[in-house]
Each structure stands twice: as structure tokens, then as C-alpha cells.
XYZ file of C-alpha atoms in Angstrom:
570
model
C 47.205 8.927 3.390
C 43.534 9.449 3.306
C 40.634 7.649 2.154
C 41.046 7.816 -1.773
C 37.103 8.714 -3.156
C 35.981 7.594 -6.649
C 33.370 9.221 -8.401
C 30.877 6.863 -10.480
C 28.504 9.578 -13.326
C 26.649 8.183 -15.799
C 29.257 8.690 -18.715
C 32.447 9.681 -16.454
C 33.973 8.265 -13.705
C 37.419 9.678 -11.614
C 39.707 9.208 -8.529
C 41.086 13.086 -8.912
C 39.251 14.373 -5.387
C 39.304 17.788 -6.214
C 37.391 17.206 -9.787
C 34.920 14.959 -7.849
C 33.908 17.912 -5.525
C 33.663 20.062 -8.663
C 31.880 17.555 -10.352
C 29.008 17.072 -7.100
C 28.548 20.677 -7.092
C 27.552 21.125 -10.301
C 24.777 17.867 -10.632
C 23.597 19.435 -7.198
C 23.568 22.739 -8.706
C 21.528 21.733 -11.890
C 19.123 19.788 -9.860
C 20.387 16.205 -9.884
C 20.530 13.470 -7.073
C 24.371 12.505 -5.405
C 24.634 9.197 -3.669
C 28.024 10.103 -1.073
C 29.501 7.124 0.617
C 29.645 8.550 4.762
C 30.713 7.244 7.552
C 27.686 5.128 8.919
C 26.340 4.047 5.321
C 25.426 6.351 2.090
C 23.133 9.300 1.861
C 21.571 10.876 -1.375
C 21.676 14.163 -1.621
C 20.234 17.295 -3.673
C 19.414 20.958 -3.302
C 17.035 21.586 -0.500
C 15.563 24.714 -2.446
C 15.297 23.172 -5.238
C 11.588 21.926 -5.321
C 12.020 19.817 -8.546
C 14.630 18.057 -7.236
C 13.690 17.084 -4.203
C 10.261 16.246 -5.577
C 12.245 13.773 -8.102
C 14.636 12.354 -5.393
C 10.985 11.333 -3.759
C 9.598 9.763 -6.333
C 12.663 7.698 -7.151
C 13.666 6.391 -3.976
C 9.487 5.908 -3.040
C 9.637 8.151 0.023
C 5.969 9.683 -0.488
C 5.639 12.608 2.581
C 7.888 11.673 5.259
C 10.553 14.468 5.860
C 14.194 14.828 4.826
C 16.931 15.794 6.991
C 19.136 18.650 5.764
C 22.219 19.449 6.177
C 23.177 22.870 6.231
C 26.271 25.052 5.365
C 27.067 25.864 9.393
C 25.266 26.724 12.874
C 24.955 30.580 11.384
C 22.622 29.186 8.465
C 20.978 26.480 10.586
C 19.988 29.482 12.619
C 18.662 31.339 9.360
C 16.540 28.636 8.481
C 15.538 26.965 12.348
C 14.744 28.605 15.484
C 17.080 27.133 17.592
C 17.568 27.572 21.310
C 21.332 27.616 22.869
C 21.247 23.840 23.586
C 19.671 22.711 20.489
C 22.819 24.531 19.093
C 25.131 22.761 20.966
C 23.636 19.816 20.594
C 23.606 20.574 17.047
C 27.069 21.718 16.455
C 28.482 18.525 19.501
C 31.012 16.449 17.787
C 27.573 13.222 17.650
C 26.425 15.527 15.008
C 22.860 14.480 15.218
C 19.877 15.460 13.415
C 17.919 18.207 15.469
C 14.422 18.698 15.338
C 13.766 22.657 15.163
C 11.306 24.780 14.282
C 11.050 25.850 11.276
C 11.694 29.765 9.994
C 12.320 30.413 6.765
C 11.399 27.986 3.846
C 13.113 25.638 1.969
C 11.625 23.415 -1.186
C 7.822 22.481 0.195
C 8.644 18.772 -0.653
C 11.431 18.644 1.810
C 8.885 18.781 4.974
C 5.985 18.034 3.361
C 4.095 20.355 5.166
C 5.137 19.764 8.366
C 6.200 23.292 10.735
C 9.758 21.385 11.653
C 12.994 20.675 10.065
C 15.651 18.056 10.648
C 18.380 20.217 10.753
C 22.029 18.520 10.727
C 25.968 20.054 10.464
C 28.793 18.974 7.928
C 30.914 16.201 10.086
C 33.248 14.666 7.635
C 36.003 16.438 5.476
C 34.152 15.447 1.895
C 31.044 17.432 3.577
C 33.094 20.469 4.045
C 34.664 20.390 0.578
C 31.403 20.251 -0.433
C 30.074 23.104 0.633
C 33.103 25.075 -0.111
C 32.139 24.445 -3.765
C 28.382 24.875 -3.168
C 26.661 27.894 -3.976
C 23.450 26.432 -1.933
C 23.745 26.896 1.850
C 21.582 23.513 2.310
C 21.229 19.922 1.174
C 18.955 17.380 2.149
C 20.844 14.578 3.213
C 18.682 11.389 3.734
C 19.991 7.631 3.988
C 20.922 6.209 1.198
C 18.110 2.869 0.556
C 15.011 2.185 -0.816
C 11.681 2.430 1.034
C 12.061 1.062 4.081
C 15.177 -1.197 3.538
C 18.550 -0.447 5.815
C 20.758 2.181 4.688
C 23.169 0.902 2.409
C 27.128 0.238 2.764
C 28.748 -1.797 0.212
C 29.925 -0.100 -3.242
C 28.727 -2.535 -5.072
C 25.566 -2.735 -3.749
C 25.128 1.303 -3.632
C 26.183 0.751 -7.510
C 23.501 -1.384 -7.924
C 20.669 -0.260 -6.010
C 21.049 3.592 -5.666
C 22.369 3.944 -9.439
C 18.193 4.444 -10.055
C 17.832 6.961 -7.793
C 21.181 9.197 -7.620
C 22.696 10.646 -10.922
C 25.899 9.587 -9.626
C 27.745 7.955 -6.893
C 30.697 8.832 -4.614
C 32.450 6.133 -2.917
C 35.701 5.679 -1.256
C 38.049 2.687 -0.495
C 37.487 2.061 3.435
C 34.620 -0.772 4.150
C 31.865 0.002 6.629
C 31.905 -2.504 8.800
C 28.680 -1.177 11.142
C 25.792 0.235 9.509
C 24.773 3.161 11.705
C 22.412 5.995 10.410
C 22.186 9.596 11.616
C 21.163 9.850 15.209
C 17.739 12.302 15.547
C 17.048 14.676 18.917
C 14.691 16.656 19.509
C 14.293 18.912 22.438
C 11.297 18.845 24.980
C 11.306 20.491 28.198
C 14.620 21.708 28.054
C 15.891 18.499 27.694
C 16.983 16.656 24.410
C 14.913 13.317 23.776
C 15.937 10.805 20.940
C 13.881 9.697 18.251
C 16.023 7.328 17.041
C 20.038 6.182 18.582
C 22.559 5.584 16.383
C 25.897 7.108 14.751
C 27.497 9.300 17.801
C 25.896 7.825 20.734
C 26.401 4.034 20.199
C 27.884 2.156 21.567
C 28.178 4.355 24.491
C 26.354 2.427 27.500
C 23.650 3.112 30.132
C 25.181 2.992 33.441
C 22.424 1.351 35.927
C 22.428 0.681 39.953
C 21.710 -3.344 38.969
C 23.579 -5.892 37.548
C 22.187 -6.892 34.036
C 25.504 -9.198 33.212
C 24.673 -11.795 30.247
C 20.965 -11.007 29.389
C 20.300 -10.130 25.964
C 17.080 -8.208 24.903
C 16.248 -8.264 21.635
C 14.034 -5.378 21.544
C 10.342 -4.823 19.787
C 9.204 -5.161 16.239
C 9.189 -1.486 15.254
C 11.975 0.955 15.288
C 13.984 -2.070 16.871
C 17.051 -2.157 19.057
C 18.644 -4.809 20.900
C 20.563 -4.013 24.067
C 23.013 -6.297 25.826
C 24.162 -6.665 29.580
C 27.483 -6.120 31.328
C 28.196 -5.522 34.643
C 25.826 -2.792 35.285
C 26.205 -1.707 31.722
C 23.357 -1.801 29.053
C 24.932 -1.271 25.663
C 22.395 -0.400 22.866
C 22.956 -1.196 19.767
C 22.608 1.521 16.774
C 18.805 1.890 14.765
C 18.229 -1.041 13.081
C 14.662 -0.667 11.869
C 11.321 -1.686 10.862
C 11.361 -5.779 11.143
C 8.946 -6.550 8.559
C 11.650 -7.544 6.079
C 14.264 -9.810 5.218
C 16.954 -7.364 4.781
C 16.454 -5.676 8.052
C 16.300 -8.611 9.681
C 19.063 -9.790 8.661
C 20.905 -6.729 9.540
C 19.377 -7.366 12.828
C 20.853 -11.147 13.093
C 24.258 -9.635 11.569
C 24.573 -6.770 13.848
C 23.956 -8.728 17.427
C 26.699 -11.479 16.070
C 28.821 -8.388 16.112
C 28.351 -6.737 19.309
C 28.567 -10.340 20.475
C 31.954 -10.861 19.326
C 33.146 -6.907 20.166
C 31.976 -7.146 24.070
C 33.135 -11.023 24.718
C 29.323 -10.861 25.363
C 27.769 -14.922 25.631
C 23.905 -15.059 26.438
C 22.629 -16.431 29.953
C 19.391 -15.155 29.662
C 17.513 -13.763 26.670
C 14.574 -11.087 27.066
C 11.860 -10.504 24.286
C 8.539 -9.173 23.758
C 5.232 -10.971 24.430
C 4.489 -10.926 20.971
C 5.950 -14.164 20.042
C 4.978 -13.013 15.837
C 7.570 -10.258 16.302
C 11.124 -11.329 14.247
C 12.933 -9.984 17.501
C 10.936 -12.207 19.273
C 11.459 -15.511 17.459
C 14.866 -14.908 17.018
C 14.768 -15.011 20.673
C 13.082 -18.283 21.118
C 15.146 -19.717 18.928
C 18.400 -18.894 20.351
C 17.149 -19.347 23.760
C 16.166 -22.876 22.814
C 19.803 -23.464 20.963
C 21.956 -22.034 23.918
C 19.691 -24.067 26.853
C 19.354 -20.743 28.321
C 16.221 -18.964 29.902
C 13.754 -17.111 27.892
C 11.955 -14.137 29.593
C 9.038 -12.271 28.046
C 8.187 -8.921 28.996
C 4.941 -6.649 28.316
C 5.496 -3.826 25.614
C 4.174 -0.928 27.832
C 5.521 -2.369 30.890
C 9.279 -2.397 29.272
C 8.427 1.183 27.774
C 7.754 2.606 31.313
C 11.410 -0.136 33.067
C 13.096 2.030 30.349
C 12.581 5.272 31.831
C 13.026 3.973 35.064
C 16.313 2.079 34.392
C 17.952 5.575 32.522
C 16.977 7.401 35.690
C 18.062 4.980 38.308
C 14.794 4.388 39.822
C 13.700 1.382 41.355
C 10.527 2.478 43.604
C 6.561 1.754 42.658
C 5.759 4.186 39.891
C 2.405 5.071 38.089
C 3.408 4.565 34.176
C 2.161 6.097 31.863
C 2.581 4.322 28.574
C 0.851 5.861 25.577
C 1.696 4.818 22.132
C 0.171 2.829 19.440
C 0.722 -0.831 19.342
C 1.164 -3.263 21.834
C 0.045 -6.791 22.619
C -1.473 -6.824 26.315
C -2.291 -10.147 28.635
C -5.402 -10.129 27.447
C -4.397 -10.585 24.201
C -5.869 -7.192 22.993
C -3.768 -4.378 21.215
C -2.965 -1.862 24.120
C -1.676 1.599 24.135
C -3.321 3.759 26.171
C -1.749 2.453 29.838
C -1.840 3.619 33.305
C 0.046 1.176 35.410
C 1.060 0.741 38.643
C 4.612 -0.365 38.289
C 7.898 -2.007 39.241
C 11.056 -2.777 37.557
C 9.880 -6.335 37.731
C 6.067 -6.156 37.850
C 2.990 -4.150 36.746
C -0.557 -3.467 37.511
C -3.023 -2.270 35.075
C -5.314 0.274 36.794
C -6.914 2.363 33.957
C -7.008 2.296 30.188
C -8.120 3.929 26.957
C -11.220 3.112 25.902
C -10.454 0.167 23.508
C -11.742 0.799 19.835
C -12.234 -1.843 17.240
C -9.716 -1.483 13.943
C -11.887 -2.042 10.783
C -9.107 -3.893 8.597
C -6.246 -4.275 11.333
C -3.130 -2.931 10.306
C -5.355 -1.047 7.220
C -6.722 1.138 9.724
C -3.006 2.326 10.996
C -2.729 3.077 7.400
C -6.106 4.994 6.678
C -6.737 6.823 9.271
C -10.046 7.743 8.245
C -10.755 3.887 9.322
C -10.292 4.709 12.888
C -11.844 7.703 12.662
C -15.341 6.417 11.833
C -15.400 3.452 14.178
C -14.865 6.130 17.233
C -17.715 7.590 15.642
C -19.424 4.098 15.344
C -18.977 3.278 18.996
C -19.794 6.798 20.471
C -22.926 7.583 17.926
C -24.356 4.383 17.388
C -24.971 3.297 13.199
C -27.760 5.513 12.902
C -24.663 8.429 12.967
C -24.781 10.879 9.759
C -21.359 10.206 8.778
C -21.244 12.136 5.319
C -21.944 14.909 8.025
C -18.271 15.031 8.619
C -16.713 17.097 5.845
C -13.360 15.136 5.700
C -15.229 11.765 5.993
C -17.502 13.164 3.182
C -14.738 12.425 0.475
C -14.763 9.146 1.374
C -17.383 6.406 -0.598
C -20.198 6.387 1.469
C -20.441 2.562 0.844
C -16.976 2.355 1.911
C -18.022 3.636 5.361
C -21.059 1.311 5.394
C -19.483 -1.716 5.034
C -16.786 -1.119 7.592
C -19.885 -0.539 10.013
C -21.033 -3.923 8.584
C -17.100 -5.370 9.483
C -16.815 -3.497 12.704
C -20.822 -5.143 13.646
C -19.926 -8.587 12.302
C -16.499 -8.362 14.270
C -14.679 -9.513 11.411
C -11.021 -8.790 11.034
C -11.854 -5.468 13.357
C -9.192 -6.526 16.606
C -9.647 -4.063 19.481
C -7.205 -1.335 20.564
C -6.581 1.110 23.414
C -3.696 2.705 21.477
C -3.393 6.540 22.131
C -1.950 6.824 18.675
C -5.318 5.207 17.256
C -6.660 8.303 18.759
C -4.570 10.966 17.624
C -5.014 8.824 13.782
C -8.897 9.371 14.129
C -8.741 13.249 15.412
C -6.403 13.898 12.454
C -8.633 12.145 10.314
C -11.648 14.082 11.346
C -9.877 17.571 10.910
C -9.055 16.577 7.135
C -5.353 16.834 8.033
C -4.452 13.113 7.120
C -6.849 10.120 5.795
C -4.010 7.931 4.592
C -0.741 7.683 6.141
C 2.091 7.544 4.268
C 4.600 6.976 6.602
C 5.006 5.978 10.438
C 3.124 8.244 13.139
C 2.190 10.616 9.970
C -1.201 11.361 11.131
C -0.208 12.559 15.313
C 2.502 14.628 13.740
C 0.611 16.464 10.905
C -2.158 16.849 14.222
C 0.471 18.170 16.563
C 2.304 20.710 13.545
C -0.792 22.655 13.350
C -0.989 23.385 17.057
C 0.130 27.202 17.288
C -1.040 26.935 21.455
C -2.649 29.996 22.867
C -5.150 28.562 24.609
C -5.730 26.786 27.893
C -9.437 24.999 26.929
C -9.903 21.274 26.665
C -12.647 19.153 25.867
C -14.704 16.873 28.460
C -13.965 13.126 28.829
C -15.068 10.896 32.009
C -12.474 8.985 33.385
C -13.008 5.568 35.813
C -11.124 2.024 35.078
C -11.734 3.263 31.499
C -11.336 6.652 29.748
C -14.430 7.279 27.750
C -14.070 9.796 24.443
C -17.650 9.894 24.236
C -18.139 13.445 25.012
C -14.659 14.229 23.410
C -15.739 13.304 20.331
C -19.336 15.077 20.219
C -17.653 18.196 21.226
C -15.166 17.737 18.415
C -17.683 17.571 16.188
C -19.214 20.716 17.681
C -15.866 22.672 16.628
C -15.656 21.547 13.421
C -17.854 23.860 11.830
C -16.911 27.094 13.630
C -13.194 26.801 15.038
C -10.184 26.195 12.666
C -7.770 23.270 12.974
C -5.119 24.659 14.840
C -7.402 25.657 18.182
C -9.474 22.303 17.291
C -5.635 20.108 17.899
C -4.358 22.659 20.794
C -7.553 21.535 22.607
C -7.621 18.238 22.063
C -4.365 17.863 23.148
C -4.591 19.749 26.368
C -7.700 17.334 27.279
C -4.969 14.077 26.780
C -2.661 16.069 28.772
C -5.479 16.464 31.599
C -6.669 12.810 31.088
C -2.804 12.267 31.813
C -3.354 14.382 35.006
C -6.470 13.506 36.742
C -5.499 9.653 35.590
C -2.500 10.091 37.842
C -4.033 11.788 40.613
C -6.652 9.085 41.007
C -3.802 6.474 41.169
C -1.444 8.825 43.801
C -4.961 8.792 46.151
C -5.075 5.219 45.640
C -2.037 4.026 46.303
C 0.131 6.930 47.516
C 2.534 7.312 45.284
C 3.725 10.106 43.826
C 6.266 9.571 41.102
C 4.918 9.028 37.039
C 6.847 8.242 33.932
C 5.389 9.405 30.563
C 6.864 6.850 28.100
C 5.938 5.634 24.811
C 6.032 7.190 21.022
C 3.022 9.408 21.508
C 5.638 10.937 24.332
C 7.836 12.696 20.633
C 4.836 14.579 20.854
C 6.828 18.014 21.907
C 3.809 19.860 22.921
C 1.994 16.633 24.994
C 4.706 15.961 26.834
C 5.672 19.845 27.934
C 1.959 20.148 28.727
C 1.601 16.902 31.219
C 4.489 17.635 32.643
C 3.471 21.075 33.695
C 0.404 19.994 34.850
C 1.879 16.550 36.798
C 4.935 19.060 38.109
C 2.602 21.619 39.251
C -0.218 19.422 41.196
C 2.800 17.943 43.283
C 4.326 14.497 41.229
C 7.299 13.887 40.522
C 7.660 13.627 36.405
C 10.578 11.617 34.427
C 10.616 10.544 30.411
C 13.473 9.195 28.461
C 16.428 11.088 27.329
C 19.209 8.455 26.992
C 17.247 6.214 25.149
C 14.100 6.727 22.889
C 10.278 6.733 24.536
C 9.561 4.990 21.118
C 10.196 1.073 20.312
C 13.941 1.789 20.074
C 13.839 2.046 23.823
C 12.017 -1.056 24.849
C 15.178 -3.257 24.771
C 16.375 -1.571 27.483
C 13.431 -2.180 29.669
C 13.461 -5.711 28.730
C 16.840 -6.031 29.661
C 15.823 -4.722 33.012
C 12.864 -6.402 33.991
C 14.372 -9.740 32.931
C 17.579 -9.041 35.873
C 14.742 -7.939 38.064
C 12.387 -10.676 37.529
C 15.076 -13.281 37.882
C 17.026 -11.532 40.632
């Protein structure tokens, strides 16, 4: 009385379950792609030691270098290929069945982590999954949604028929609708405690419990990596992942999704929360229904909802110094911020210090070449008189490339200023060779924080006011380049943002007496930067709190807008 599965080949197709598992074993087995139908949406799936076909399911579904998650066999093989601690294995092996991000131990196919030292370990958590594997000879798969590019994960047959019959050499569906697209939840551990990348399937719709009442505002969440969250009572109920706004398809998964939770929770806006960005699809979605319902509209400051978010999760409603690091953001000032230290409220903020802002040759170009940001650090630091070719990475790029971004970045034309930290990490990767064109989101900080092996306590110099100034960062950066290797070059450079992090904070505790900080923000999935501040915060005295409920990336901010908006209006 099951779900009856049907089994689409290119030449067969069949409703007999057991021939279906027989029949996925053996394309798996001789390299081939599977699209499975699973509970959330459909994944594709192939060998994950099979190099050629992973390297083919990444050329047809136009995922370059970003990482697949794999599923493996059971805990005891995770454990064979992963070093995983006791609570990433319970975590692991809980009944959410996330995606875990280990360490990595023994190899699978080189395409499936693209050189990365970490794996996306996940566990079997539906019966076809265990079948599966019963007729596998291959302890792991990579299991990755089912879509194109950057397009939500796909649930209707038809569609999957249609769509994912280029990619997958066959397709397994079965005759229950999915009625909410979820994708795999990812986790991964940081000081002992499990922080998610991104919420979905197995821990929405649970809620976040809070000490205020957030009853009928609606937030709809940032641009990137977007959530929405909804008030009531003193409940904030996320919704699942819904993804990169920049298209139609996710945004109308983003439209269809809060009609849904709408109708589930008896849920009828009074007050509707958005980013200050009013280009952001979350946040004209927002005007627009604030305008239709009559009802307030409340606008919130990215960094400023990244650091409410933390605070909400932790039940904290006391002045804090927030620090908000990640890598776009649009400020009062109508600059690109990123790099924050703020004195702040649930309902209110003060910006005391900042990253030294940095122009972006090409805008969003130079989030997607690196290699951009790179040279106008180098630009601002070293003047144009700088030997840029001097740089071996920057020496395989066209040396009239490089001079007439200096002309751009001089003429101040389409170069808009930024204090993101993740600009920073982009430029440092950049200038160790280990990524000039990113491929994916946040590509360049994690290739820069994989090589980091630790080992070493040095950091480089920096001076620090209303402004921190990467003059002297950068000179000694260059200084390394030609005698220390990569790792020690990216262990030291992040130790000096973890003591930027530090003295940044202790400055603002002497000013203002206040001893409690929040590290929130993407750059804050950086495992080893946030273990490292928060030693370093913990042991000088302060009080130290990050996310855990909800993500410190854009999936989080919802919740902070949610927040500040029942705050604000009291």
C-alpha cells in the first residue's frame, strides 16, 4: 500500500520495484547518471568513485567546481571516508538526515570535491535508498538536487521528464505529488556546535521560540540564499531554502511557497519586513504586498538583521557589539558593506568601525573574478606605479587587462565601493593562485580556508581606528609569497582577521562597556575563523554567541528582520 515507483530508461520503462532497483544498480554501476524522485524534490545520482561519471554528471547539469553531496552506504562507511566526531555522527545518523560537512579521509572521484579537503557526507533516509544500496556494489553515491544550474530542485514528473531526461540516463519516479519543495538540509560543525549552511528538509517548519511577540509580521528575507520567516505568538517559523533570487523560477517558488505557509499557519500579514535594498525580488515583493494589504512596510539593514538573528535564536535583548562580516550588503550610505562592527540593539544599530572600503572594478564581475579585487587592493595600498606582473598569479592575467581596470578603478566608472570581508578573502585567494574566477558562490574564501592545515599562531600587521587598514597586510603578503607556501600564507592571514575581530571588540567593550559580541554573517561558515575569534574573544573576557538554529548566511536574515520590525514597532 506503498508508493508504486516507475522507472523511465531510454528504451525501457517498468512499474516491477524490484527490477527498477536492479535496473539503477547496474546504470550506476557502468557509470551512468539516475534521476530518483525523493521526498523533498529529485536528486541525480552516480558513482562517487567513478571519476568519469561524475565528471559527465558536471558537465551535463553545468555545475562547474562546486561540490556534491554523497550519500554513503551507513555511519561505518561515512566514518571510512570522513573524520567524524561523536556529534557530527549523531547529527549525521538523527532522523533530519542532513548533509554534514566533515573532513575528508580517504578519496573519492577528484571531481566530486573539486579539490576542496571536505565532504558533504549524508545517510540513506527513505526505503528506495536502502534498496539501493542493498543492490549496490559501491559504498557511495553522490546525491545532488535534481535541476539545472541554479534553478530550484525539481518536483513534478513531468517536468523531471522533461528537464532532467538531458542529464540522467534514466528517471525514477513514483505516484505521490510533492507538494513542498524542500532540499537537503547542510550542517556543519564549529566549536562543538553544529551551524547550518542552509535549512530545509528535517528542520522546517519547526519554529524559533523567542521571549517577544512577533505575531503577524512577515519578513521576506534577503536576495541570496533567501528565506522568508513568518510571526506567531512568539514563534518565528522559517520557511525551507528557497534560493538564489535572480530568476524567474525561483522567484516564483518564492511567491508560491509564502502563499503556502500562509494558508498552513492561518497566518494574514500586519506588518511586512524587508531589506533596504529595495532592487532585491524579496524586497519588492514586499512593497508590493505591503501596498495591496494597507499594511506597514519596515526596512531593515542587512548586517544589522544578520547580527538581530543571532540575538533573537539566543534570547538576547541587551546592547551587543556585532560583528557582521560577509560579502554583500547595501549600507545607509548607500555603499556595499560587509565588514561591520556595530554597536547594537534588537531595534537599532551604531556603526563604530569598518573594513576599509575597496572599489569593485566591474561590480558584480569582480565577485566573479577574483583576481579583480585582488589588484584594486593592490591599487589602493601601492599606488599605479605598483609592478603588478610581479605577482605570479596576477602574471597570467593580460597585462592590459590589469591596466585598464586601473584606468576604470581611476575614472570611477562602474567600480562601486565595498567593505565586504568576503571581497577580502576573494583578493587573498586570488593572490595565492588558489582561485581567479569563481565558479560558484563563496568559491574563492573556501578554496582559501581548505588549504589552512593550522600550526601556527603568527599573523600579519594591520592598524585598526574607525577604519581597518590592509595596507601593511597586504605588503607583508606579498613578502610571503615568494618564500612561504599557501597553506602557512592562509593560516596567517586568517589569524590576523581573527585578531582584527579581537582588538576591534576590545576597543568597542572600553568604549562603551559592554561585553557581549555576536560573530554573524557568511564569512562566519568559515570553520577555522570562527573557532579562532572565539577563542581569542572567550579568552580576553567577552561573552561570544553565533547562529546555530538558523544560518549566519542570507538564509538567516529573515529572522532578524522579523525581529527588528516587532522591536522597532513595539
Amino acid at each position: 500500500c506503498g508508493p508504486k515507483y516507475h522507472y523511465h530508461g531510454k528504451n525501457s520503462e517498468t512499474t516491477n520495484t524490484d527490477l527498477i532497483i536492479l535496473k539503477v544498480a547496474s546504470l550506476i554501476h557502468s557509470g551512468k547518471t539516475v534521476a530518483i524522485k525523493g521526498v523533498g524534490g529529485y536528486h541525480l545520482c552516480c558513482d562517487a568513485l567513478n571519476e568519469h561519471a561524475v565528471s559527465m554528471l558536471r558537465r551535463r547539469k553545468q555545475r562547474d567546481a562546486k561540490p556534491f553531496a554523497v550519500m554513503f552506504r551507513d555511519t561505518e562507511t561515512a566514518e571510512e571516508y570522513c573524520f567524524l566526531d561523536g556529534k557530527e555522527k549523531e547529527e549525521l545518523s538523527s532522523w533530519r538526515r542532513p548533509v554534514v560537512i566533515a573532513r575528508s579521509k580517504k578519496k573519492l572521484a577528484p571531481a566530486v570535491g573539486s579539490g576542496l579537503s571536505n565532504t558533504g557526507a549524508m545517510l540513506p533516509y527513505t526505503p528506495f535508498h536502502y534498496m539501493m544500496f542493498e543492490a549496490l556494489s559501491t559504498p557511495a553515491v553522490v546525491m545532488t538536487s535534481g535541476n539545472i544550474s541554479d534553478e530550484p530542485v525539481i518536483t513534478d514528473d513531468a517536468e523531471a521528464v522533461q528537464k532532467l531526461g538531458a542529464v540522467a540516463d534514466a528517471i525514477v519516479s513514483y505516484n505521490r505529488e510533492i507538494i513542498n519543495r524542500a532540499d537537503d538540509s547542510v550542517v556543519r560543525f564549529s566549536c562543538g556546535l553544529p551551524s547550518l549552511i542552509r535549512r530545509s528538509r528535517g528542520y522546517v517548519p519547526q519554529p524559533v521560540c523567542l521571549s517577544w511577540p512577533v505575531e503577524g509580521i512577515l519578513a521576506t528575507g534577503a536576495e541570496q540564499k533567501n528565506s522568508f520567516c513568518l510571526g506567531k505568538g512568539k514563534q518565528a517559523i522559517m520557511s525551507q531554502y528557497i534560493g538564489d533570487m535572480t530568476g524567474t523560477e525561483v522567484y516564483d517558488f518564492f511567491i508560491e511557497s509564502v502563499e503556502r505557509f500562509r494558508k498552513l499557519f492561518h497566518f494574514t500579514p500586519s506588518v511586512i519586513a524587508c531589506d533596504l535594498h529595495s532592487d532585491y525580488l524579496s524586497s519588492q515583493y514586499a512593497a508590493k504586498l505591503s501596498a495591496e494589504l494597507d499594511v506597514p512596510l519596515v526596512k531593515v539593514q542587512h548586517h544589522h538583521a544578520h547580527i538581530v538573528s543571532c540575538m533573537a535564536e539566543k534570547g538576547l535583548d541587551e546592547p551587543v557589539i556585532g560583528v557582521s562580516l560577509d560579502g554583500t550588503g547595501l549600507g545607509t550610505d548607500n555603499t556595499i558593506w560587509g565588514g561591520e562592527f556595530f554597536l547594537a540593539t534588537l531595534s537599532d544599530y551604531t556603526r563604530c568601525i569598518s573594513f576599509d572600503p575597496v572599489p569593485l572594478p566591474g561590480g558584480d564581475r569582480a565577485v566573479k573574478e577574483p583576481w579583480r579585487t585582488a589588484c584594486s587592493y593592490l591599487l589602493k595600498y601601492f599606488g599605479e606605479d605598483f609592478d603588478f606582473m610581479s605577482v605570479p598569479s596576477l602574471a597570467t592575467i593580460e597585462e592590459d587587462r590589469i591596466r585598464k581596470l586601473c584606468e576604470m578603478v581611476k575614472a570611477d566608472v562602474n567600480s562601486p565601493v565595498s567593505s565586504g570581508a568576503g571581497r577580502l578573502f576573494d583578493a587573498v585567494s586570488a593572490l595565492l593562485g588558489l582561485c581567479m574566477y569563481q565558479t560558484f558562490d563563496s568559491e574563492a574564501p573556501m578554496r582559501l580556508e581548505s588549504v589552512v592545515e593550522g600550526g601556527t599562531d603568527d599573523h600579519y600587521p594591520y592598524d585598526i581606528d574607525k577604519k581597518v587598514m590592509f595596507g601593511s597586510t597586504f605588503r607583508a603578503i606579498l613578502a610571503d609569497l615568494g618564500t612561504k607556501n599557501a597553506s602557512y600564507i592562509a593560516a596567517k592571514f586568517h589569524n590576523t582577521v581573527a585578531g582584527v575581530i579581537l582588538d576591534a571588540s576590545m576597543l568597542l567593550r572600553k568604549e562603551f562597556s559592554v561585553g557581549t559580541v555576536i560573530l554573524s554573517g557568511g564569512v562566519f561558515q568559515n570553520s577555522y575563523l570562527l573557532e579562532k575569534s572565539s577563542y581569542l574573544l572567550s579568552r580576553n573576557g567577552f561573552s561570544v554567541f553565533t547562529n546555530n538554529m538558523v544560518p549566519a548566511n542570507d538564509g538567516g536574515i529573515a529572522l532578524g528582520q522579523l525581529v527588528t520590525a516587532s522591536k522597532s514597532r513595539k
